[in-house]
XYZ file of C-alpha atoms in Angstrom:
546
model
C 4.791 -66.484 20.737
C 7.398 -67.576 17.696
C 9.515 -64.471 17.265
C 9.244 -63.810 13.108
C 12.102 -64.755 11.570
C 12.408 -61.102 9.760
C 12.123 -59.214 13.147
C 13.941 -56.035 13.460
C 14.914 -56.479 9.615
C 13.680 -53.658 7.160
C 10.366 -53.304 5.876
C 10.703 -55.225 2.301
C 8.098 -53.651 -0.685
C 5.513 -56.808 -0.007
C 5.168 -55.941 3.296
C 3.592 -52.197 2.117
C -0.257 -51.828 2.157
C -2.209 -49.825 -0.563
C -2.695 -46.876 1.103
C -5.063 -45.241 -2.184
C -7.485 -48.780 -1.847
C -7.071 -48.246 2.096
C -8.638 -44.634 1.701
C -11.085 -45.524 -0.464
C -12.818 -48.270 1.732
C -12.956 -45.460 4.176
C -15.461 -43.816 2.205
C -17.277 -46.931 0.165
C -17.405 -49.681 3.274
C -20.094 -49.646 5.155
C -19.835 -50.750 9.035
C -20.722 -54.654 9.288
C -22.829 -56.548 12.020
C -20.581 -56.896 14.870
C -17.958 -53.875 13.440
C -19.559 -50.848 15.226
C -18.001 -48.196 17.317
C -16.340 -49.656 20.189
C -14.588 -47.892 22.958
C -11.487 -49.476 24.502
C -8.990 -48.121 26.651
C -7.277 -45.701 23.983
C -10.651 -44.912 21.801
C -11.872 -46.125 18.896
C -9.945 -48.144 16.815
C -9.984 -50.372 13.520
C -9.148 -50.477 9.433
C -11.347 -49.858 6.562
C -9.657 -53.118 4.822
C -12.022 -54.763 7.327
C -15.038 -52.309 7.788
C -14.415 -51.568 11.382
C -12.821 -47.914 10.817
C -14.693 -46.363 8.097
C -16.242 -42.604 7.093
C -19.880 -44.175 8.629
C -17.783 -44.560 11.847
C -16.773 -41.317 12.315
C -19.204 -39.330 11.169
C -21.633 -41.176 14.200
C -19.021 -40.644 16.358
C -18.491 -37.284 15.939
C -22.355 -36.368 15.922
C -22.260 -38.338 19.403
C -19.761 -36.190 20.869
C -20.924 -33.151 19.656
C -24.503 -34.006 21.510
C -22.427 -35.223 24.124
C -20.559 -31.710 24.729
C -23.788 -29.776 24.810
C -25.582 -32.074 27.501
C -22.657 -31.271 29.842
C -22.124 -27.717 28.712
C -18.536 -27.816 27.336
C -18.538 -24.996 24.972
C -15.138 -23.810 24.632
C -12.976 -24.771 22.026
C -11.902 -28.701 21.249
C -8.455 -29.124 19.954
C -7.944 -31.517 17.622
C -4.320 -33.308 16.494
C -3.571 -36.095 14.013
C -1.000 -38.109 13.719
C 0.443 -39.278 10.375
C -1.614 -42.879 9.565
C -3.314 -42.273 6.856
C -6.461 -43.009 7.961
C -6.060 -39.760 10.252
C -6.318 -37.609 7.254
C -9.804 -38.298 6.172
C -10.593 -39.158 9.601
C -10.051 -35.278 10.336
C -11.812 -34.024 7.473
C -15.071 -36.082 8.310
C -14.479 -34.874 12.188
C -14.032 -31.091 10.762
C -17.400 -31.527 8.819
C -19.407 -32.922 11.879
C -18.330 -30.483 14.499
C -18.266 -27.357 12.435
C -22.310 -28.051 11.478
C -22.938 -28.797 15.172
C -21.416 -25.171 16.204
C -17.954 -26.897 18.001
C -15.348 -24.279 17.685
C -11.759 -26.194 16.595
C -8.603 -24.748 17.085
C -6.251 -27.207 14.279
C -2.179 -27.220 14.085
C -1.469 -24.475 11.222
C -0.934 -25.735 7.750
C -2.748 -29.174 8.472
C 0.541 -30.167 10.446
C 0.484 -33.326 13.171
C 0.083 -32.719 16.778
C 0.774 -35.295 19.185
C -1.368 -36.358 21.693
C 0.454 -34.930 25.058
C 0.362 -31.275 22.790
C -3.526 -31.867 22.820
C -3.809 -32.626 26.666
C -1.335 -29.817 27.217
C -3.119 -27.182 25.524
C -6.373 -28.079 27.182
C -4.868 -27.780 30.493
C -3.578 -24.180 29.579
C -6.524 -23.284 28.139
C -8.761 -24.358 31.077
C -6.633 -22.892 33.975
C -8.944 -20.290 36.485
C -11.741 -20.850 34.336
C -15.231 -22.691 35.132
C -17.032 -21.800 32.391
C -16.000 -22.094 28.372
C -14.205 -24.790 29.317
C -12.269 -26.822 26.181
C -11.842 -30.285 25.200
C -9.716 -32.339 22.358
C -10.050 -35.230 20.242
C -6.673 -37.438 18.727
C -7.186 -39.084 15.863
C -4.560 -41.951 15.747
C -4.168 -45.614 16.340
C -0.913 -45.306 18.472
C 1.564 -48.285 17.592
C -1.264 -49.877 15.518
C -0.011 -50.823 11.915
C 0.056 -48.399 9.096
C -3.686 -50.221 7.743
C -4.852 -48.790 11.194
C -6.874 -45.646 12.192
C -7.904 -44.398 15.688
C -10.338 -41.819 17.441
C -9.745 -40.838 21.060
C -11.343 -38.059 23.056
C -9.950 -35.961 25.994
C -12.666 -33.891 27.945
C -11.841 -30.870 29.810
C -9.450 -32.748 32.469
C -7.115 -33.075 29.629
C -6.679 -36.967 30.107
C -8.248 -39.871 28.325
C -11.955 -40.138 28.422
C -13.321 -42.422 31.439
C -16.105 -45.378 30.091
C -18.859 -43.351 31.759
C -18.137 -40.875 28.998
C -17.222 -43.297 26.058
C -20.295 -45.548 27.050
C -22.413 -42.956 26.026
C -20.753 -41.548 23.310
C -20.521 -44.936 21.828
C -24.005 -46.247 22.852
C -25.243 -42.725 20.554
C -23.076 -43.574 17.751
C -24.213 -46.820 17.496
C -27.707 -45.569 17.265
C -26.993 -43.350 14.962
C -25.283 -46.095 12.498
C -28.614 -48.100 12.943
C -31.302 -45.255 11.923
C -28.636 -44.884 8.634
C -26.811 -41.792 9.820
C -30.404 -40.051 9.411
C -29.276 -37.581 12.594
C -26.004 -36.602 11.360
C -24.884 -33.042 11.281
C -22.351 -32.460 8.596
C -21.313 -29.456 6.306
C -18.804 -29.291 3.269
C -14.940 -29.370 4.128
C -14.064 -26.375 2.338
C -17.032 -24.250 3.575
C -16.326 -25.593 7.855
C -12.464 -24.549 6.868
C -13.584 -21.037 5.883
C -15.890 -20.678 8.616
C -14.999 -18.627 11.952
C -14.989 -22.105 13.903
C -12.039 -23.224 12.611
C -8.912 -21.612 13.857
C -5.410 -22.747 12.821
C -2.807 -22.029 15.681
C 0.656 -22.899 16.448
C 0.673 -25.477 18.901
C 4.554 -26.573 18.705
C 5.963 -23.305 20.173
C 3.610 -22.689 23.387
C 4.363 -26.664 24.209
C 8.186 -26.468 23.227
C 8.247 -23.146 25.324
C 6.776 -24.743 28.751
C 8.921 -27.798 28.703
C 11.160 -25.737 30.909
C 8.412 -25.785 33.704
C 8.659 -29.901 33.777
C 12.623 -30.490 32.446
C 15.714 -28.859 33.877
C 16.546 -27.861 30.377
C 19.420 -25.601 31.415
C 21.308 -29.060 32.643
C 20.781 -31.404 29.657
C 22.308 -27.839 27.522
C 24.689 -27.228 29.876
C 26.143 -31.064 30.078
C 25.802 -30.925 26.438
C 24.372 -34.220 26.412
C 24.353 -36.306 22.971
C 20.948 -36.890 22.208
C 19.943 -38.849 19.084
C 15.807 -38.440 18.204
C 14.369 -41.353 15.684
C 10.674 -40.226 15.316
C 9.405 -43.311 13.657
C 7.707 -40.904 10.863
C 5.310 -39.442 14.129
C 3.383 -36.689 14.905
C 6.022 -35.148 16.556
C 8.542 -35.084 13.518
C 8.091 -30.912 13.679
C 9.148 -30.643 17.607
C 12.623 -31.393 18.055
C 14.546 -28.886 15.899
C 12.184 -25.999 18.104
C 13.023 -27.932 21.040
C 16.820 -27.883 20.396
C 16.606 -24.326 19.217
C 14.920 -22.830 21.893
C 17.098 -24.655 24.819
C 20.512 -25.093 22.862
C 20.260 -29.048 23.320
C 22.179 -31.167 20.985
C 19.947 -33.181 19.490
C 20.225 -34.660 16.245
C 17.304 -36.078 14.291
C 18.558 -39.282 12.825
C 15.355 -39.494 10.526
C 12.767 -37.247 9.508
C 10.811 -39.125 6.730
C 6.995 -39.160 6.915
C 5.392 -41.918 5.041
C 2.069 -43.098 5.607
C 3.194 -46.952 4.512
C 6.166 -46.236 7.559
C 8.629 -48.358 4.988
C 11.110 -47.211 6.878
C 10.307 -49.174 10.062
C 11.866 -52.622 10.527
C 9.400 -55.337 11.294
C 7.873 -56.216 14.651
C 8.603 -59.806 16.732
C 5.721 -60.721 14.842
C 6.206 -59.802 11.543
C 4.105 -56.843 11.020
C 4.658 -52.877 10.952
C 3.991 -51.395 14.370
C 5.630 -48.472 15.477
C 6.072 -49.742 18.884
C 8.955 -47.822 20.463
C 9.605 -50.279 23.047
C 10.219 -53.258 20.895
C 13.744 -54.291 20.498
C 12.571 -55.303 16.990
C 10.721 -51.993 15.971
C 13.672 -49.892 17.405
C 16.393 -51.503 15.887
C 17.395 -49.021 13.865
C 18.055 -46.841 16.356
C 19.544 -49.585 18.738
C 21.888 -49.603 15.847
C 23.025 -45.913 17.082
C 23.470 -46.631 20.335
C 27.069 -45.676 20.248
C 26.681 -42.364 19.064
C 24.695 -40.724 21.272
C 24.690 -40.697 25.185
C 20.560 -40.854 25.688
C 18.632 -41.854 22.031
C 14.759 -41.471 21.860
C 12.056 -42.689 20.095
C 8.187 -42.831 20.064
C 4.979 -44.192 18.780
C 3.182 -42.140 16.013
C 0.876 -40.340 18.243
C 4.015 -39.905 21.000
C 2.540 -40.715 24.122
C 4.679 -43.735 24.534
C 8.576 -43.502 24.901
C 11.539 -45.994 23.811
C 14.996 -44.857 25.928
C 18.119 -46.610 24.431
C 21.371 -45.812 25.844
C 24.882 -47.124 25.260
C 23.386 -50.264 26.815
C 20.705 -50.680 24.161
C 16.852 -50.202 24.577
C 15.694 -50.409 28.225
C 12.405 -52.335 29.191
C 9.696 -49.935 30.147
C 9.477 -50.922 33.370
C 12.975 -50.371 34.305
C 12.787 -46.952 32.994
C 9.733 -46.249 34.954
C 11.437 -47.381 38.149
C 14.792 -45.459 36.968
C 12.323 -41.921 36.545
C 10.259 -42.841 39.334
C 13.304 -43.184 42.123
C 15.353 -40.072 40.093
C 12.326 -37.763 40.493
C 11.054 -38.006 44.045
C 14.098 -37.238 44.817
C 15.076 -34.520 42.305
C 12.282 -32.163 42.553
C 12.355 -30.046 45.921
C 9.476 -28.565 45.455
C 6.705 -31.837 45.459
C 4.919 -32.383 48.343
C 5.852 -35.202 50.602
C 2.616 -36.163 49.858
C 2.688 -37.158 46.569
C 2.165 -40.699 45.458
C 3.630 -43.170 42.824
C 0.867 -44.382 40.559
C 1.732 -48.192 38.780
C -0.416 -50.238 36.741
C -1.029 -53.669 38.719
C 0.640 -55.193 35.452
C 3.813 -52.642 36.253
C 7.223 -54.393 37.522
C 7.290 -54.990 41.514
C 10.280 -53.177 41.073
C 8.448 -50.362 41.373
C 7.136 -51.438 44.589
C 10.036 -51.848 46.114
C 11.445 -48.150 44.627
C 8.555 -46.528 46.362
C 8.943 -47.841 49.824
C 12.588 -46.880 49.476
C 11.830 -43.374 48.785
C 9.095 -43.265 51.600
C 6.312 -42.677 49.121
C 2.494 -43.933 48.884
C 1.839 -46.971 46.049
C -1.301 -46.018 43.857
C -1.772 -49.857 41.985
C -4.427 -49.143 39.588
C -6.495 -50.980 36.744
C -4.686 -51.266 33.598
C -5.152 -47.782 31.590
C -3.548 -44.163 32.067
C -7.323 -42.599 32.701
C -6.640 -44.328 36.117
C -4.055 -41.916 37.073
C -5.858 -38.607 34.938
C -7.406 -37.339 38.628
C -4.206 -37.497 40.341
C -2.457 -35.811 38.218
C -4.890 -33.224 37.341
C -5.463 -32.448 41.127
C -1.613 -32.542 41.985
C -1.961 -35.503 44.110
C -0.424 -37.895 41.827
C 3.417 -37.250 41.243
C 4.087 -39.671 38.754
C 2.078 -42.017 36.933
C 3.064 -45.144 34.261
C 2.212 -48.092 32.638
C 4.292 -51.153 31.581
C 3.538 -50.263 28.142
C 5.873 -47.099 27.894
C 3.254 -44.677 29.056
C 3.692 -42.253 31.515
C 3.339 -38.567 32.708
C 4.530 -36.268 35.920
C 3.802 -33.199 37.408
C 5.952 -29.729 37.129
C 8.571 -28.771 38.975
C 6.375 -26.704 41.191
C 4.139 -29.495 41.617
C 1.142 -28.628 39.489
C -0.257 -30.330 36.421
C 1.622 -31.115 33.546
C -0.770 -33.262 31.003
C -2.994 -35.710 32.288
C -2.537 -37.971 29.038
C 0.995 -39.823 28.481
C 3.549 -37.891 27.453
C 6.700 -39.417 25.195
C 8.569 -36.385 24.846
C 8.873 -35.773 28.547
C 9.798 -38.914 29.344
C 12.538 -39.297 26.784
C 14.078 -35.363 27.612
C 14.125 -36.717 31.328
C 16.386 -39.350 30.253
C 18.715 -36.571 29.270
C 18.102 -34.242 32.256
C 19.094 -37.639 34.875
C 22.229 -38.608 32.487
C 22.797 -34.311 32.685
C 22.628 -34.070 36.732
C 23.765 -37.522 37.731
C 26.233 -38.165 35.065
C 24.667 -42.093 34.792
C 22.656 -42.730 32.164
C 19.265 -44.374 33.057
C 20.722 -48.466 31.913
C 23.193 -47.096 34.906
C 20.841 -46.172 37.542
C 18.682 -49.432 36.958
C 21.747 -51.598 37.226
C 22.130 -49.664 40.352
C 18.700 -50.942 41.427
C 19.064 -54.187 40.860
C 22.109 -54.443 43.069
C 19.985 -52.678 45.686
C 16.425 -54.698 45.423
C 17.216 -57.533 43.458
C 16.572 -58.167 39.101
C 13.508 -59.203 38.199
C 12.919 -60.865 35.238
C 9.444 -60.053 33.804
C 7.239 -61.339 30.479
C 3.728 -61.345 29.121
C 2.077 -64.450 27.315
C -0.940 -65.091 25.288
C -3.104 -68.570 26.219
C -6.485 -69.793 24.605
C -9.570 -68.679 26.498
C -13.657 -68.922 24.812
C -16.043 -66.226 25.286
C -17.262 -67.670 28.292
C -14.146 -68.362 29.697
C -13.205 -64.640 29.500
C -16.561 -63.548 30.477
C -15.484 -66.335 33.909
C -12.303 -64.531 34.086
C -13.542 -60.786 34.116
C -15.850 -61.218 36.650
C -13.620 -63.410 38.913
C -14.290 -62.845 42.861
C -10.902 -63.713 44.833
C -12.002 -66.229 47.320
C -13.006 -68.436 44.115
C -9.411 -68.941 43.797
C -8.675 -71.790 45.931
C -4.886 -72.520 46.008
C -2.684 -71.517 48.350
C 0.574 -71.426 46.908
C 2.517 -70.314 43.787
C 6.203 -71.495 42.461
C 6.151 -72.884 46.253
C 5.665 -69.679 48.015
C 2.847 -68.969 49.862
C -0.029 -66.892 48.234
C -0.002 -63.083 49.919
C -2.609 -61.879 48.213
C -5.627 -62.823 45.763
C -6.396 -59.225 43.786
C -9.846 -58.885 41.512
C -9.540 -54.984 42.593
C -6.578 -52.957 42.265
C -5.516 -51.764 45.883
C -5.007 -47.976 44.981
C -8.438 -47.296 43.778
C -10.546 -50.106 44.531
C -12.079 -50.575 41.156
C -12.580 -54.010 39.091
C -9.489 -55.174 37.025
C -11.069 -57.319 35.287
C -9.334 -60.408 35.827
C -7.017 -61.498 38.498
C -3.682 -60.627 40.231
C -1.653 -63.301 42.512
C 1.147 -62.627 44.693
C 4.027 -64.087 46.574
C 7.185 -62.496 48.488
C 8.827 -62.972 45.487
C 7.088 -63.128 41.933
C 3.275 -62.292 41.002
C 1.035 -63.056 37.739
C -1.660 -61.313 36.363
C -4.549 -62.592 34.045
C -7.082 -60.847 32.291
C -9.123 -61.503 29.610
C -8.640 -59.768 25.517
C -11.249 -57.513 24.460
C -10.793 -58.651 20.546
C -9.303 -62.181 20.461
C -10.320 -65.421 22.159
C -7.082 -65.440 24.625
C -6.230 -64.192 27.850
C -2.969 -62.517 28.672
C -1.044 -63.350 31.430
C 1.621 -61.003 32.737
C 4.465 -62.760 35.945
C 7.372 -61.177 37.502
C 9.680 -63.430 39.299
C 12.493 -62.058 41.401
C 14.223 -65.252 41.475
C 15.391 -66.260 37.748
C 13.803 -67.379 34.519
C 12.967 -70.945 35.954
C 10.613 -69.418 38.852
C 8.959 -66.951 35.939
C 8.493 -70.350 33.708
C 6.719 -72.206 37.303
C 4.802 -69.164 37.774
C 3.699 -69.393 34.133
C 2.561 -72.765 34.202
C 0.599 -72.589 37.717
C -0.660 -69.388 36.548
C -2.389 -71.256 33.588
C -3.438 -74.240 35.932
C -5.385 -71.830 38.445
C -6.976 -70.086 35.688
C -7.974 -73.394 34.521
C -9.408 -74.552 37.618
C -11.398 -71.484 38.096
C -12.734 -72.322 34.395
C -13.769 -75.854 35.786
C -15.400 -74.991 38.535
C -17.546 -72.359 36.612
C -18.414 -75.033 34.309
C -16.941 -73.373 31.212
């Protein structure tokens, strides 16, 4: 796509939304035919400017988790953070009403403060340890990235990671119900009255997080080395955490902006145009970029701070050369992980990856695209490291054991400081280091026009349907419609060569299908992998008579 000519400029007053009209359509809209709860890979998500994110949403939702908890026993306490759109304010009040009438004990940040969402899968994980009973859960209520007009609902059951579709099928399927009979089997009490109840229980969740980083992050080296480190929150729900963080391990960190605006005016605009608090956009991070200079490893992340943005002197590094960098500097930085532990990748992920792995002598997982792919592994130890092309990632402790099972920003960008603390390279460094070792890849991801039966074609591909034989004149290795790690449907299609790949699947939302190619051969071999990417599709389009 055209890159808007006022990317990575400032957020200008016309670009603001009206966050009082925004509000109100949360309580006065009404859900639409075709705008009812839907589950993706990261929850619930939509605006009340357009009726797909509204009171009536959330108050079916929360009626169909509630019933959902008591068919499977969970009767522990749910934790439940917010990050700062402004949607996630009323969202939380109509969540607090629900649960509270249906007998769900919440434990809340104190003072109504934001919690982000590796905090929630962190405490859940601490809570549950030893125990089989009483078990607790946690909902997020954020959007991620999404633009400021944007609200989001996510829920993490007792494994601490994102919710698998078995679970959100249902949940959703009972929501949806409930929208249709008019809300007619909808718990709900008054705010004030669930507040003052004994089921709501404000705790501090910043210290017990801040004070186990230790177990995951040689802190002592990134105070010792006295590493620079320069924190842009992008207005998130982890605005609270740093100053504890430097306090308790004597880092030097210095919060270049700690404004909290629910318009985030303070952002400069995406490649396209728009507000998104994407941390690994070049566009969305420029102000930061900006710093570069000052500070040996800077850090930012999304609102909800499960996705990381590492700029060094170098500038902003692509997520997937970070997640090769932390992949390659942690199997072999952590004594105590078993030689058993694998790598988990996204098939979407740089090949770089790939070829990291094998170096280190370590097990690929490739998975479907989503972090609940890797929430097993990393709950049951097996799983070292997983991430996602889309700046998402978690790891396990030092020792081995769980950490989160949800992506985690803040560990991701302190490890940036712990390699530049023990190896004296900052990450840019090590990758460049890479590259000289396994070649530079040169990666991108494209949009291209697809119908609803084209994408229906394309999600239920079978390999052997693909009939050519070559791509960018190498031969074809492999044909993928199931990731190799877990076997399970990716819902599209993967093709690989010796020395480039391309992935297509289908969007959930628009009438397009993305397709993701990695060439380690130059930009021209990415552009001929583009354009026979497009022309397989096609043909598989053809002969499915769509």
């Amino acid at each position: 796509m055209a890159i808007h000519e006022r990317a990575g400029k400032p957020v200008i007053d016309s670009d603001l939304i009206n966050i009082p009209r925004l509000i109100s359509e949360y309580y006065t809209k009404k859900p639409q035919e075709g705008a009812l709860v839907s589950f993706g890979t990261s929850g619930h998500r939509g605006s009340s400017f357009n009726g797909t994110f509204t009171e009536s949403h959330i108050l079916a939702i929360c009626q169909a988790l509630a019933e959902y908890r008591a068919s499977k026993n969970i009767t522990g306490p749910m934790y439940v953070g917010i990050d700062t759109h402004a949607l996630s304010e009323s969202a939380f009040i109509t969540a607090v009403e629900v649960l509270v009438a249906n007998g769900v004990a919440l434990k809340v940040q104190a003072g109504r403060g934001y919690t982000p969402t590796p905090v929630i899968s962190h405490a859940i994980l601490t809570h549950n340890q030893g125990l089989t009973s009483n078990l607790a859960d946690g909902i997020v209520i954020t959007p991620s990235h999404n633009p400021p007009q944007d609200g989001g609902f996510k829920y993490n059951p007792p494994n601490g990671g994102p919710a698998d579709t078995d679970i959100t099928d249902w949940i959703q399927k009972r929501a949806n119900e409930l929208i249709a009979a008019g809300l007619a089997g909808v718990k709900r009490t008054e705010y004030t009255a669930a507040c003052e109840s004994e089921l709501v229980e404000e705790v501090d969740l910043i210290q017990p997080y801040v004070d186990d980083l230790g177990s995951v992050i040689d802190m002592e080296a990134i105070a010792k080395a006295g590493v620079r480190i320069g924190v842009d929150p992008l207005g998130g729900s982890g605005i609270a955490y740093w100053d504890v963080i430097a306090k308790t391990y004597g880092l030097n960190i210095e919060m270049v902006s700690r404004k909290v605006d629910p318009t985030f005016s303070f952002m400069t605009l995406d490649k396209d145009g728009k507000i998104r608090m994407d941390c690994s956009s070049p566009y969305a991070m420029a102000g930061l970029i900006g710093l570069k200079d000052k500070f040996d490893v800077a850090i930012g992340n999304d609102p909800d701070y499960d996705r990381h943005g590492i700029v060094t002197p170098s500038g902003l590094m692509n997520p997937n050369h970070y997640l090769a960098v932390a992949i390659q500097y942690l199997f072999s930085h952590r004594p105590q992980w078993s030689v058993d532990l694998v790598v988990g990748k996204t098939l979407v992920s740089s090949s770089m990856i790939d070829r990291v792995a094998a170096s280190i002598g370590r097990k690929l997982a490739e998975v479907p695209v989503g972090f609940k792919w890797f929430v097993d592994g990393l709950y049951e130890g097996t799983c070292g490291f997983g991430g996602e092309e889309s700046a998402g990632a978690s790891f396990l402790r030092r020792d081995g054991s769980a950490w989160s099972t949800d992506k985690d920003g803040i560990i991701l960008g302190l490890l940036a400081a712990e390699i530049t603390a023990v190896t004296g390279m900052d990450p840019a460094a090590h990758y460049q280091k890479l590259t000289e070792q396994f070649g530079a890849p040169v990666y991108t991801r494209i949009d291209a026009p697809a119908s609803g039966p084209q994408k229906s074609v394309l999600k239920a591909l079978n390999a052997q349907s693909v009939t050519a034989q070559s791509l960018a004149g190498e031969p074809i290795t492999q044909k993928l419609t199931h990731a190799p790690g877990n076997g399970a449907a990716i819902g599209g299609l993967k093709v690989c060569t010796e020395n480039g790949w391309f992935a297509a699947r289908p969007s959930g939302t628009e009438e397009i299908y993305k397709i993701y190619a990695e060439s380690f051969k130059g930009e021209e071999h990415l552009q001929q992998i583009l354009t026979e990417a497009q022309a397989i599709v096609s043909e598989t389009f053809k002969a499915a008579g769509v």
